[in-house]
Coordinates of C-alpha atoms in Angstrom, one line a residue:
M39 CA 0.0 0.0 0.0
S40 CA 3.0 2.3 0.1
H41 CA 2.4 3.6 -3.4
L42 CA -1.2 4.4 -2.4
D43 CA 0.0 6.7 0.3
R44 CA -2.7 9.1 1.5
R45 CA -0.6 12.2 1.0
Q46 CA 0.1 11.2 -2.6
L47 CA -3.6 10.9 -3.2
L48 CA -4.2 14.3 -1.7
R49 CA -1.4 16.0 -3.6
A50 CA -2.7 14.4 -6.8
A51 CA -6.0 16.2 -6.1
G52 CA -4.2 19.5 -5.9
V53 CA -4.9 19.9 -2.2
S54 CA -1.9 20.2 0.0
V55 CA -3.7 21.2 3.2
C56 CA -6.2 19.6 5.5
L57 CA -8.7 16.9 4.6
P58 CA -11.0 17.0 7.6
L59 CA -14.2 15.0 8.1
F60 CA -16.7 17.9 8.0
S61 CA -19.1 17.3 10.9
S62 CA -21.6 19.8 9.6
L63 CA -21.6 18.1 6.2
R64 CA -22.2 14.7 7.7
A65 CA -25.2 16.2 9.5
G66 CA -26.6 17.5 6.3
G67 CA -25.1 20.9 6.5
N68 CA -27.1 22.0 9.5
E69 CA -25.8 25.0 11.4
T70 CA -24.4 24.6 14.9
S71 CA -26.5 25.8 17.8
G72 CA -24.5 29.0 18.0
Q73 CA -25.2 29.7 14.4
S74 CA -28.9 28.9 14.4
S75 CA -29.6 31.6 17.0
G76 CA -28.2 34.3 14.7
R77 CA -25.0 34.5 16.7
K78 CA -21.8 34.2 14.7
P79 CA -19.1 33.1 17.1
R80 CA -15.5 33.5 16.1
M81 CA -12.2 32.1 17.2
V82 CA -8.6 33.3 17.0
C83 CA -5.6 31.4 18.3
I84 CA -2.2 33.1 18.6
G85 CA 0.9 31.1 19.4
N86 CA 4.4 32.2 20.3
M87 CA 7.1 29.8 19.1
L88 CA 9.5 30.5 22.0
G89 CA 7.2 31.2 25.0
F90 CA 7.8 33.9 27.5
H91 CA 10.4 34.5 30.2
P92 CA 8.4 33.3 33.3
E93 CA 9.8 35.8 35.8
A94 CA 8.7 38.7 33.6
Y95 CA 5.4 37.2 32.4
W96 CA 3.6 35.7 35.3
P97 CA 1.6 38.0 37.7
T98 CA 1.9 38.0 41.4
A99 CA -1.2 37.7 43.7
A100 CA -2.0 37.7 47.3
N101 CA -3.0 34.4 48.9
A102 CA -6.6 33.3 48.2
K103 CA -8.7 30.3 49.1
S104 CA -8.0 27.3 46.9
D105 CA -10.7 24.8 45.9
E106 CA -9.5 21.4 44.6
G107 CA -6.2 22.8 43.3
L108 CA -7.7 26.0 41.7
T109 CA -7.3 29.5 43.1
I110 CA -9.2 32.4 41.4
H111 CA -7.5 35.7 41.9
R112 CA -9.3 39.0 41.1
D113 CA -6.6 41.1 42.5
F114 CA -3.2 40.5 41.0
S115 CA -0.2 42.4 39.8
L116 CA 1.0 41.8 36.2
G117 CA 4.6 41.1 35.3
R118 CA 6.9 43.3 33.4
S119 CA 6.2 41.9 29.9
T120 CA 2.5 41.5 30.6
A121 CA 2.0 45.0 32.1
P122 CA 0.3 46.2 28.8
L123 CA -2.6 43.8 29.6
R124 CA -3.9 46.4 32.2
A125 CA -5.6 48.2 29.3
I126 CA -7.8 45.1 28.6
S127 CA -7.9 43.6 32.1
D128 CA -11.7 43.5 32.1
R129 CA -11.7 41.6 28.8
M130 CA -9.1 38.9 29.4
T131 CA -8.3 36.0 31.8
M132 CA -4.8 34.7 32.6
I133 CA -4.6 31.0 33.2
A134 CA -1.6 29.4 35.1
G135 CA -0.7 25.8 35.8
L136 CA -2.0 24.2 32.6
D137 CA -0.1 22.2 29.9
H138 CA -0.4 19.1 27.8
D139 CA 1.8 16.8 29.8
T140 CA 4.2 16.5 26.9
A141 CA 8.0 16.7 26.7
G142 CA 10.3 17.6 23.8
G143 CA 11.2 21.2 24.1
H144 CA 11.0 23.1 20.9
F145 CA 9.8 19.9 19.1
S146 CA 6.6 19.9 21.2
V147 CA 5.7 23.5 20.4
H148 CA 3.4 22.2 17.7
T149 CA 1.2 20.6 20.3
F150 CA -0.1 23.9 21.6
L151 CA -3.5 23.8 19.9
S152 CA -3.8 20.0 19.8
G153 CA -2.4 18.5 22.9
V154 CA -0.8 15.7 20.8
R155 CA 2.7 15.3 19.5
Q156 CA 2.8 14.6 15.8
I157 CA 4.7 11.3 16.4
D158 CA 1.8 10.2 18.6
A159 CA -1.0 11.3 16.2
K160 CA -1.7 7.8 14.9
T161 CA -2.6 6.6 18.3
M162 CA -5.3 9.2 18.8
P163 CA -8.9 9.0 17.5
D164 CA -8.6 12.4 15.9
A165 CA -4.9 12.3 15.3
N166 CA -3.3 15.7 16.3
V167 CA -6.1 17.9 14.9
T168 CA -5.9 21.4 16.3
I169 CA -8.8 23.3 17.9
D170 CA -9.1 25.7 14.9
Q171 CA -9.4 22.9 12.3
Y172 CA -11.8 21.0 14.5
A173 CA -14.0 24.0 14.8
A174 CA -13.7 24.8 11.1
E175 CA -15.2 21.4 10.2
T176 CA -18.4 22.4 11.8
I177 CA -19.1 25.5 9.8
A178 CA -17.8 24.3 6.4
G179 CA -19.3 26.4 3.5
Q180 CA -20.7 29.2 5.7
T181 CA -17.7 31.4 5.0
R182 CA -15.4 31.8 2.0
F183 CA -12.5 30.5 4.1
P184 CA -13.2 27.8 6.7
S185 CA -10.1 29.1 8.5
L186 CA -7.0 31.2 8.0
T187 CA -3.5 30.1 9.2
V188 CA -0.9 32.9 9.2
G189 CA 2.8 32.5 10.0
S190 CA 6.3 32.1 8.7
E191 CA 7.9 29.3 6.7
S192 CA 11.2 30.0 8.4
G193 CA 12.3 29.3 11.9
I194 CA 13.9 26.8 14.2
H195 CA 11.5 23.9 13.5
G196 CA 10.9 24.4 9.8
G197 CA 8.1 26.9 9.6
C198 CA 4.7 27.5 11.1
Q199 CA 3.4 24.3 12.8
L200 CA 0.5 25.8 14.7
S201 CA -2.4 24.2 12.8
W202 CA -2.8 20.5 12.0
T203 CA -5.6 18.5 10.4
R204 CA -7.1 15.2 11.6
T205 CA -5.1 13.4 8.9
G206 CA -1.9 14.6 10.7
T207 CA -1.1 17.1 8.0
R208 CA 0.4 20.5 8.8
V209 CA -1.6 23.5 7.4
P210 CA 0.7 25.7 5.4
P211 CA 0.6 29.3 6.5
I212 CA -0.2 32.5 4.7
T213 CA 3.3 34.0 5.0
G214 CA 2.8 37.8 5.2
P215 CA 0.4 40.7 5.0
E216 CA 0.8 41.0 1.2
Q217 CA -0.4 37.4 0.7
L218 CA -3.2 37.7 3.3
F219 CA -4.4 40.9 1.6
Q220 CA -4.4 39.1 -1.7
I221 CA -6.5 36.2 -0.4
L222 CA -9.0 38.4 1.3
F223 CA -9.6 41.2 -1.2
V224 CA -8.1 40.4 -4.6
G225 CA -9.7 38.2 -7.2
N226 CA -13.0 39.5 -8.3
S227 CA -12.3 39.8 -12.0
E228 CA -14.0 37.6 -14.6
K229 CA -10.6 36.3 -15.5
D230 CA -10.0 35.2 -12.0
K231 CA -13.4 33.5 -11.8
V232 CA -12.8 31.6 -15.0
A233 CA -9.3 30.5 -13.8
A234 CA -10.8 29.3 -10.5
A235 CA -13.6 27.3 -12.3
D236 CA -11.0 25.7 -14.6
R237 CA -8.9 24.8 -11.5
F238 CA -11.9 23.2 -9.8
K239 CA -12.7 21.2 -13.0
L240 CA -9.1 19.9 -13.2
Q241 CA -9.1 18.9 -9.5
G242 CA -12.4 17.1 -10.1
S243 CA -11.0 15.2 -13.1
I244 CA -8.0 14.2 -11.0
L245 CA -10.2 12.9 -8.2
D246 CA -12.2 10.9 -10.7
F247 CA -9.0 9.3 -12.0
V248 CA -7.7 8.6 -8.5
R249 CA -11.0 6.9 -7.4
S250 CA -11.2 4.8 -10.6
D251 CA -7.6 3.7 -10.3
A252 CA -8.0 2.9 -6.6
N253 CA -11.1 0.9 -7.1
R254 CA -9.5 -1.1 -9.9
F255 CA -6.4 -1.8 -7.7
G256 CA -8.7 -2.7 -4.7
R257 CA -9.8 -5.9 -6.4
T258 CA -6.4 -7.4 -5.8
L259 CA -6.2 -6.5 -2.1
N260 CA -6.9 -8.6 1.0
R261 CA -9.5 -7.5 3.5
Q262 CA -7.1 -5.6 5.7
D263 CA -5.7 -3.6 2.8
R264 CA -9.3 -3.0 1.5
D265 CA -10.1 -1.4 4.8
K266 CA -7.1 0.9 4.4
L267 CA -8.2 1.7 0.9
D268 CA -11.6 2.6 2.2
E269 CA -9.9 5.2 4.4
Y270 CA -8.2 6.7 1.4
L271 CA -11.4 6.8 -0.6
T272 CA -13.1 8.5 2.3
S273 CA -10.4 11.2 2.1
V274 CA -11.1 11.6 -1.6
R275 CA -14.8 12.1 -1.0
D276 CA -13.9 14.7 1.6
V277 CA -11.8 16.5 -0.9
E278 CA -14.7 16.5 -3.3
K279 CA -17.0 18.0 -0.7
R280 CA -14.4 20.7 0.0
I281 CA -14.0 21.5 -3.7
G282 CA -17.8 21.8 -4.0
L283 CA -18.0 24.2 -1.1
R284 CA -15.2 26.4 -2.5
R285 CA -16.8 26.3 -6.0
N286 CA -19.9 27.9 -4.5
W287 CA -18.0 31.1 -3.7
I288 CA -16.7 31.7 -7.3
D289 CA -19.5 34.2 -8.2
I290 CA -19.7 35.9 -4.8
P291 CA -17.6 39.1 -4.8
K292 CA -14.9 39.6 -2.2
P293 CA -15.2 42.6 0.1
E294 CA -13.8 45.9 -1.2
A295 CA -10.2 46.4 -0.1
P296 CA -10.0 49.1 2.7
F297 CA -6.5 50.2 1.6
D298 CA -3.9 49.6 -1.0
R299 CA -2.1 46.3 -1.1
P300 CA 0.7 46.3 1.5
K301 CA 4.2 45.0 1.0
N302 CA 5.9 42.5 3.3
R303 CA 8.6 44.0 5.4
N304 CA 9.6 42.0 8.5
M305 CA 7.7 40.2 11.2
V306 CA 8.1 43.0 13.7
E307 CA 6.7 45.6 11.4
D308 CA 4.2 43.2 9.8
L309 CA 2.6 42.0 13.1
P310 CA 0.2 44.9 13.7
L311 CA -0.9 44.8 10.0
L312 CA -1.4 41.0 10.2
Y313 CA -3.6 41.6 13.3
D314 CA -5.6 44.3 11.4
L315 CA -6.1 42.0 8.4
I316 CA -7.3 39.2 10.6
A317 CA -9.8 41.6 12.3
L318 CA -11.1 42.6 8.9
A319 CA -11.4 39.0 7.8
L320 CA -13.6 38.4 10.9
Q321 CA -15.6 41.7 10.4
T322 CA -16.4 40.9 6.7
D323 CA -17.3 37.3 7.7
S324 CA -14.7 36.1 5.2
T325 CA -13.8 33.6 7.9
R326 CA -14.7 33.0 11.6
I327 CA -11.5 31.2 12.5
A328 CA -7.9 32.3 12.3
T329 CA -4.5 31.3 13.8
L330 CA -1.3 33.3 13.9
E331 CA 2.1 32.1 14.9
I332 CA 4.7 34.6 16.1
G333 CA 8.3 33.4 15.6
G334 CA 10.3 32.2 12.7
D335 CA 11.4 35.5 11.1
F336 CA 10.7 37.7 14.2
N337 CA 14.1 39.5 14.2
P338 CA 15.1 41.4 17.4
R339 CA 17.2 43.8 15.3
D340 CA 14.0 45.2 13.8
L341 CA 13.1 46.3 17.4
G342 CA 16.6 47.8 17.9
V343 CA 17.7 44.7 19.9
D344 CA 21.0 43.0 19.2
G345 CA 21.0 39.2 19.0
D346 CA 19.0 36.3 17.7
Y347 CA 15.5 35.6 19.1
H348 CA 16.2 31.9 19.6
A349 CA 19.5 32.6 21.2
L350 CA 18.1 35.2 23.5
S351 CA 15.4 32.8 24.7
H352 CA 18.3 30.7 25.9
H353 CA 19.6 33.5 28.0
G354 CA 21.5 31.5 30.6
Q355 CA 20.3 33.9 33.3
L356 CA 22.5 36.7 31.8
T357 CA 20.8 40.0 32.7
E358 CA 21.6 41.7 29.4
R359 CA 20.0 38.9 27.4
I360 CA 17.0 38.7 29.7
E361 CA 16.3 42.4 29.3
A362 CA 16.5 42.1 25.5
L363 CA 14.2 39.2 25.6
V364 CA 11.6 41.0 27.8
K365 CA 11.6 43.9 25.3
L366 CA 10.7 41.5 22.5
E367 CA 8.0 39.8 24.5
T368 CA 6.5 43.1 25.7
Y369 CA 6.2 44.2 22.1
Q370 CA 4.2 41.0 21.3
I371 CA 1.9 41.6 24.3
E372 CA 1.4 45.2 23.2
Q373 CA 0.3 44.1 19.7
F374 CA -2.0 41.5 21.2
V375 CA -3.6 44.2 23.4
R376 CA -4.0 46.5 20.3
F377 CA -5.8 43.6 18.5
I378 CA -8.2 43.1 21.4
E379 CA -9.0 46.8 21.5
K380 CA -9.6 46.8 17.8
L381 CA -12.1 43.9 18.0
S382 CA -13.7 45.8 20.9
A383 CA -14.2 48.8 18.7
M384 CA -15.8 46.9 15.8
N385 CA -19.6 46.7 16.3
E386 CA -21.8 44.0 14.9
G387 CA -25.4 44.6 15.8
E388 CA -25.9 45.1 19.5
H389 CA -22.5 43.6 20.3
N390 CA -18.9 44.3 19.5
L391 CA -16.8 41.8 17.6
L392 CA -14.8 40.8 20.7
D393 CA -17.9 39.7 22.5
Q394 CA -18.4 37.1 19.8
T395 CA -14.7 36.1 19.4
S396 CA -12.8 33.8 21.7
V397 CA -9.1 34.9 21.5
L398 CA -6.4 32.5 22.8
F399 CA -2.9 33.8 23.2
G400 CA 0.0 31.7 24.5
S401 CA 2.6 29.2 23.5
G402 CA 3.5 25.5 23.5
M403 CA 6.7 26.4 25.2
G404 CA 6.7 27.0 29.0
N405 CA 10.3 28.1 29.4
A406 CA 12.7 28.1 26.3
N407 CA 15.8 28.6 28.5
S408 CA 15.2 25.2 30.2
H409 CA 13.4 23.6 27.2
N410 CA 10.3 22.7 29.2
N411 CA 6.7 22.5 28.1
V412 CA 5.0 22.9 31.5
N413 CA 2.9 25.7 32.9
L414 CA 2.2 27.1 29.5
P415 CA 1.5 30.9 29.2
V416 CA -2.2 31.1 28.4
I417 CA -4.4 34.2 28.0
L418 CA -8.1 34.0 27.0
A419 CA -9.9 37.2 25.9
G420 CA -13.4 38.0 24.6
G421 CA -16.0 35.4 23.7
G422 CA -18.5 36.4 26.3
F423 CA -16.6 34.6 29.1
E424 CA -16.2 36.2 32.6
H425 CA -12.9 38.0 32.7
G426 CA -10.7 40.2 34.9
R427 CA -9.3 37.2 36.7
L428 CA -6.2 35.0 37.2
L429 CA -7.1 31.3 37.3
A430 CA -4.2 29.5 39.0
F431 CA -4.1 25.7 39.0
D432 CA -1.8 23.9 41.4
K433 CA 0.6 21.9 39.2
N434 CA 0.9 19.4 42.1
S435 CA -2.8 18.8 42.5
S436 CA -4.4 15.5 41.5
H437 CA -7.3 17.7 40.2
R438 CA -5.2 19.7 37.8
P439 CA -6.9 19.5 34.4
P440 CA -5.1 19.4 31.0
L441 CA -5.0 22.5 28.8
T442 CA -7.3 20.7 26.3
N443 CA -10.2 21.2 28.8
L444 CA -10.0 24.9 28.0
F445 CA -10.4 23.9 24.3
V446 CA -13.6 22.0 25.1
S447 CA -15.0 25.1 26.7
M448 CA -13.9 27.2 23.7
L449 CA -15.5 24.8 21.3
Q450 CA -18.7 24.8 23.2
N451 CA -18.7 28.6 23.2
F452 CA -18.1 28.4 19.4
G453 CA -21.3 26.4 19.2
V454 CA -19.9 22.9 18.8
E455 CA -21.8 20.2 20.6
T456 CA -19.0 18.2 22.1
D457 CA -17.8 17.2 25.5
R458 CA -14.3 16.1 24.5
F459 CA -11.3 17.2 22.6
S460 CA -8.1 15.3 22.3
T461 CA -6.8 14.5 25.9
S462 CA -9.5 16.5 27.7
T463 CA -11.4 15.3 30.7
G464 CA -14.2 17.8 30.5
T465 CA -14.6 21.6 30.4
L466 CA -12.3 23.9 32.3
R467 CA -13.2 24.5 35.9
G468 CA -13.5 28.1 37.0
L469 CA -14.2 29.4 33.5
A470 CA -17.6 31.1 33.4

């Protein structure tokens, strides 16, 4: 079966990204509960590739009563790098003490939104699908783009690895504001529409060929291999559904561009613009799900800081390096705050966009200097949750939940009827 590798089939179909099993399609295309009420929940997940210096990131708080390993603080002092969060303190919650119980240093950063290492994906029912792709399956066809993944293709681990499909495939990122602008606002001409129609026709023809060839080959297989072949053909059918949904958008105009096409500069200068474009994508309902990875080509010199970002994260407790690192991390927090304030200023009906958007900010790296993946930095903003708090879970408590419990809560808030995700044991306690 090696020459019938799933990825080869998918590439033959001209699709190099995810092949999820769309839950909403299997249910006949019914909208989720959140959608049927007229509400349009959104989700944005932002991941930092190198984490944050813990001593500058984590807040301090007075002692409070703990209940089964959870302490809820309403009065706490932010750290040096997180000080900008004061501006949005009523719209965000910091969560301490959670992780995925994985190890591997930088090579486990990709578990941030899934809870599953890629090497362990085959042992999991949903592989290492990330929360964004899981949610996108439930609203397939309702927006032009089921999800948007933004990040760099450079970096210490071979490019953006924030989003993964349930087939164990990395979702390639949109690599800069110029490319994201192009996707969101360019392509309304008749020439573009004809080219898109021709592309869909070619992909359909390739899928017909793949299916025919696979069926013919299947007559020579034993039962075990026929079962494997059925899995491949299921993937082919999923591609056909996805192509059909994308084809429906050919004649629907894209929104008018709010400004001229930008040029890519560098990650430091591009970061606020990427946030602005993601906000516009949500506001125009081009998508309701987006992820953004910060890292890769984030160059300290573009902030006037000497050194390499990765090298600075391994500061060896040297004061000069720590101060440089904190400057980089503070800038990232500042841009996150700016994004939250922008969503707060965008109105949709009786509510602002932030009220309908769950925004997760954090990292799959707990402390890059010591290469650990415990006590991950996690901030949740918006989404209608109760905020203005620090939820601190005791890492030594037998009641400490996995980070994936937060993802169950976020999925339910998004309108997905589920009580599990990946390694979860339920929803996250203390989150209201």
